[in-house]
């Protein structure tokens, strides 16, 4: 996850540095108010509200090392949906508590809160009903599977039912590609699945989660899960063989709990548009490639504060 961290005191800056060093594989960008001492690479801002408005849609997570009231006031104008809002976490200045505030399941705030609390030896504070009752919520499982739950209204329907002790049916579309991958992932969570068509699942009265490429007709108690796109950005030295690139991509997929078969597109710089290894890999996977020119890459690097490396800049 890409995280924007907002410490408001000198001690908060030290805590932010500790998180950046220990919370792998997440990336932390520190935002510090102008006039305060800050480490090299920190992003400066004049007004906290403006900085939060700028980062809210650009980062996977916003972490405030401050009073929770400050964080709530800063994010309030920007909250839209649990399906799109970033994770928001608040850590007090003494690192006694790490609080999951927003997007605990789909956004990953609960899982990140637990990791942060472990690093800082803080008490994690998670208040979602399913978590405090030690129940795996479908929207939390969806985030781990790399899937999007919809419609939003049925997330609450199923989560409330689980808290009330009811059971739900987990079903996988007979037409879903990579069905075996999802079946095995759910099995590790203790969920058994059945294979069905969209017509069959819609006709049932059960509370159900249905994994499918495309959501169908809506009914009360039916939550669809659709695979999110998984795009691999790849760079390499000239003439690296396709097998070496495949091995690197396979390793990267394993680090995020996904299979290489989930990758739907390979992206790179236009300088690599004739790179045989990349083209061969895309062909063997049966997926498309897209190559971006320098102007597009430069805008993206600036927008997301991405690191640049001297060797790459010399080549591209």
XYZ file of C-alpha atoms in Angstrom:
316
model
C 0.000 0.000 0.000
C 1.090 3.575 -0.648
C 0.638 5.540 2.572
C 0.680 9.280 3.283
C 1.711 9.932 6.890
C 0.878 13.189 8.690
C 2.870 13.627 11.940
C 2.167 16.872 13.774
C 4.965 16.802 16.379
C 8.674 16.022 16.471
C 7.945 12.721 18.199
C 5.353 11.963 15.539
C 8.051 12.354 12.898
C 10.193 9.784 14.717
C 7.244 7.369 14.790
C 6.647 7.932 11.083
C 10.290 7.117 10.346
C 9.995 3.927 12.396
C 6.929 2.855 10.408
C 8.621 3.577 7.090
C 11.595 1.420 8.076
C 9.639 -1.543 9.454
C 6.247 -1.803 7.722
C 7.258 -3.649 4.589
C 6.245 -3.912 1.804
C 4.223 -0.706 2.239
C 5.595 2.643 1.001
C 5.343 5.679 3.279
C 5.499 9.320 2.174
C 5.842 11.718 5.090
C 3.997 15.055 4.958
C 5.382 17.730 7.300
C 4.256 21.319 7.777
C 6.541 24.051 6.494
C 8.896 25.388 9.164
C 9.265 22.124 11.049
C 12.417 20.029 10.952
C 11.901 16.978 8.770
C 13.963 14.197 7.216
C 15.129 14.376 3.621
C 12.401 13.451 1.183
C 9.515 14.699 3.317
C 6.760 16.489 1.402
C 6.111 19.995 2.691
C 2.672 21.606 3.067
C 1.403 24.969 4.280
C -2.139 23.981 5.338
C -2.995 20.475 6.573
C -6.483 20.568 5.099
C -5.092 21.288 1.640
C -2.555 18.470 1.934
C -5.251 15.980 2.961
C -7.508 17.097 0.106
C -4.629 16.571 -2.330
C -3.682 13.122 -1.033
C -7.108 11.626 -0.265
C -7.600 10.232 -3.755
C -3.937 9.493 -4.502
C -2.944 7.137 -1.687
C -4.159 3.762 -0.485
C -3.930 4.909 3.133
C -3.724 8.146 5.138
C -2.080 7.827 8.552
C -2.385 10.631 11.088
C -0.078 10.763 14.096
C -2.272 13.162 15.998
C -5.490 13.492 17.957
C -8.328 11.596 16.315
C -10.416 14.781 16.191
C -7.879 16.397 13.862
C -8.050 13.450 11.484
C -11.851 13.318 11.470
C -12.170 17.023 10.672
C -9.603 16.746 7.887
C -11.153 13.756 6.103
C -14.839 14.584 6.628
C -15.321 16.671 3.431
C -13.805 13.929 1.250
C -15.533 10.723 2.404
C -17.587 9.158 -0.389
C -17.883 5.364 -0.212
C -16.448 2.377 1.641
C -15.680 0.914 -1.795
C -13.449 3.799 -2.889
C -12.242 5.745 0.170
C -8.655 5.130 1.294
C -7.823 3.495 4.586
C -7.505 6.037 7.400
C -5.600 5.239 10.602
C -4.844 7.430 13.620
C -1.923 6.911 16.009
C -1.642 8.960 19.175
C 1.605 10.841 19.747
C 2.735 8.449 22.490
C 2.012 5.426 20.260
C -0.271 3.891 22.870
C -3.081 3.229 20.392
C -3.436 2.698 16.646
C -7.049 3.248 15.561
C -8.658 2.008 12.342
C -10.966 4.915 11.406
C -12.115 4.427 7.812
C -12.264 1.656 5.168
C -11.404 -1.134 7.565
C -12.247 -3.977 5.188
C -12.159 -3.046 1.479
C -9.561 -0.334 2.059
C -7.416 -2.541 4.275
C -7.306 -0.232 7.312
C -7.889 -3.021 9.838
C -5.065 -5.194 8.550
C -2.689 -2.226 8.315
C -3.658 -1.107 11.829
C -2.644 -4.498 13.210
C 0.722 -4.297 11.448
C 1.346 -0.737 12.638
C 0.398 -1.652 16.203
C 2.836 -4.550 16.129
C 5.696 -2.332 14.926
C 5.012 0.432 17.460
C 3.995 -1.948 20.289
C 0.701 -0.077 20.440
C -2.826 -1.300 21.228
C -4.801 -1.797 17.991
C -8.320 -0.366 18.104
C -10.709 -1.945 15.598
C -14.449 -1.405 15.992
C -16.098 -3.127 13.014
C -18.722 -5.543 14.346
C -17.503 -8.570 12.414
C -13.928 -8.117 13.610
C -14.767 -7.654 17.290
C -16.880 -10.812 17.053
C -14.031 -12.622 15.255
C -16.059 -13.151 12.090
C -14.511 -12.922 8.618
C -16.527 -10.338 6.721
C -17.086 -10.930 2.990
C -15.810 -7.447 2.084
C -12.592 -8.109 4.033
C -12.158 -11.419 2.204
C -12.822 -9.632 -1.099
C -9.931 -7.247 -0.429
C -7.571 -10.162 0.173
C -8.759 -11.923 -2.994
C -8.265 -8.790 -5.087
C -11.991 -8.531 -5.804
C -14.580 -5.756 -5.682
C -17.795 -6.394 -3.686
C -21.087 -4.963 -4.974
C -23.707 -3.662 -4.500
C -22.611 -1.726 -1.437
C -25.976 -2.162 0.306
C -25.547 -5.932 0.466
C -22.205 -5.701 2.283
C -24.113 -4.470 5.321
C -26.864 -7.049 4.808
C -24.432 -9.967 4.911
C -22.207 -8.584 7.657
C -25.220 -7.969 9.902
C -26.489 -11.481 9.196
C -23.147 -12.998 10.160
C -23.051 -11.035 13.421
C -26.558 -12.386 14.140
C -25.246 -15.927 13.725
C -26.669 -16.655 10.284
C -24.811 -18.598 7.603
C -24.101 -17.512 4.044
C -23.479 -19.489 0.869
C -20.214 -19.017 -1.026
C -20.628 -19.748 -4.742
C -18.373 -19.387 -7.794
C -19.596 -18.710 -11.316
C -19.067 -21.689 -13.617
C -17.768 -19.240 -16.232
C -15.259 -17.492 -13.943
C -11.668 -17.746 -15.132
C -9.139 -18.749 -12.443
C -11.974 -20.391 -10.497
C -9.539 -22.919 -9.008
C -7.345 -20.109 -7.632
C -10.309 -18.527 -5.836
C -11.576 -21.889 -4.596
C -8.224 -22.638 -2.968
C -7.935 -19.171 -1.426
C -11.411 -19.478 0.108
C -10.624 -22.986 1.302
C -7.727 -21.602 3.331
C -10.256 -19.299 5.015
C -12.386 -22.303 5.880
C -15.073 -21.592 3.274
C -16.410 -24.378 1.091
C -17.779 -23.272 -2.282
C -20.278 -24.488 -4.843
C -20.214 -23.930 -8.605
C -23.289 -22.245 -10.111
C -24.534 -20.101 -12.964
C -25.760 -16.549 -12.460
C -29.340 -17.681 -13.059
C -29.038 -20.360 -10.387
C -27.630 -18.071 -7.707
C -30.222 -15.378 -8.401
C -33.013 -17.943 -8.087
C -31.886 -19.076 -4.636
C -33.198 -17.508 -1.452
C -29.961 -17.995 0.495
C -27.784 -15.205 1.815
C -24.931 -15.598 -0.639
C -21.601 -14.361 -1.975
C -21.125 -15.011 -5.695
C -17.710 -14.705 -7.375
C -18.169 -13.731 -11.022
C -16.648 -11.673 -13.835
C -19.770 -9.520 -14.210
C -22.411 -8.729 -11.605
C -25.938 -9.753 -12.597
C -29.398 -8.863 -11.325
C -29.613 -7.599 -7.769
C -31.626 -9.159 -4.955
C -31.633 -8.785 -1.193
C -28.929 -10.898 0.426
C -26.843 -11.465 -2.716
C -23.347 -9.938 -2.800
C -21.308 -10.162 -5.990
C -17.508 -10.204 -6.028
C -15.768 -9.229 -9.250
C -12.015 -9.544 -9.918
C -10.154 -6.249 -9.947
C -7.715 -5.723 -12.780
C -4.131 -6.676 -11.948
C -1.666 -4.781 -14.151
C 2.083 -5.400 -14.016
C 4.463 -2.507 -14.628
C 7.691 -4.045 -15.876
C 11.126 -2.649 -16.613
C 14.280 -4.582 -17.496
C 17.705 -4.328 -19.050
C 17.970 -4.910 -22.767
C 17.640 -8.529 -23.956
C 16.596 -10.050 -20.635
C 14.949 -13.398 -21.539
C 11.211 -13.850 -21.124
C 11.712 -16.619 -18.563
C 13.663 -14.299 -16.234
C 10.924 -11.678 -16.475
C 8.277 -14.331 -15.826
C 10.127 -15.482 -12.697
C 10.297 -11.921 -11.385
C 6.601 -11.358 -12.088
C 5.691 -14.654 -10.449
C 7.620 -13.623 -7.327
C 5.899 -10.226 -7.259
C 2.473 -11.856 -7.551
C 3.269 -14.244 -4.712
C 4.187 -11.300 -2.478
C 0.627 -9.971 -2.786
C -1.037 -13.369 -2.572
C -2.008 -13.547 -6.240
C -1.296 -15.924 -9.112
C 0.416 -14.825 -12.312
C -2.700 -15.895 -14.201
C -4.516 -12.937 -12.578
C -2.375 -10.403 -14.489
C -4.483 -8.863 -17.246
C -2.004 -6.397 -18.779
C 1.689 -5.514 -18.861
C 2.722 -1.865 -18.895
C 6.115 -0.264 -19.509
C 7.898 2.692 -21.090
C 7.733 3.253 -24.848
C 11.504 2.655 -24.843
C 10.652 -1.024 -24.181
C 8.007 -1.350 -26.890
C 10.316 -3.662 -28.860
C 11.702 -5.576 -25.848
C 11.420 -9.186 -26.942
C 11.309 -10.675 -23.448
C 8.331 -8.516 -22.436
C 6.492 -9.167 -25.700
C 7.082 -12.923 -25.463
C 5.857 -13.024 -21.869
C 2.687 -11.092 -22.734
C 2.064 -13.437 -25.655
C 2.530 -16.545 -23.519
C 0.112 -15.178 -20.915
C -2.362 -14.121 -23.597
C -2.563 -10.522 -22.355
C -2.128 -7.033 -23.796
C 0.789 -4.643 -23.444
C 0.708 -0.854 -23.191
C 3.747 1.431 -23.464
C 3.723 4.999 -22.109
C 5.749 7.908 -23.431
C 7.974 10.063 -21.232
C 5.484 12.918 -20.845
C 2.846 10.625 -19.352
C 5.389 8.950 -17.078
C 6.718 12.302 -15.867
C 3.231 13.520 -14.904
C 2.550 10.282 -13.028
C 5.879 10.420 -11.188
C 5.118 13.950 -9.998
C 1.477 13.240 -9.093
C 2.297 10.221 -6.953
C 5.729 11.359 -5.671
C 7.352 8.228 -7.091
C 11.073 7.613 -6.564
C 13.370 8.014 -9.565
C 16.692 6.270 -10.069
C 19.720 7.787 -11.788
C 20.404 4.754 -13.988
C 16.829 4.655 -15.285
C 16.774 8.410 -15.943
C 19.973 8.121 -17.978
C 18.475 5.331 -20.106
C 14.993 6.791 -20.588
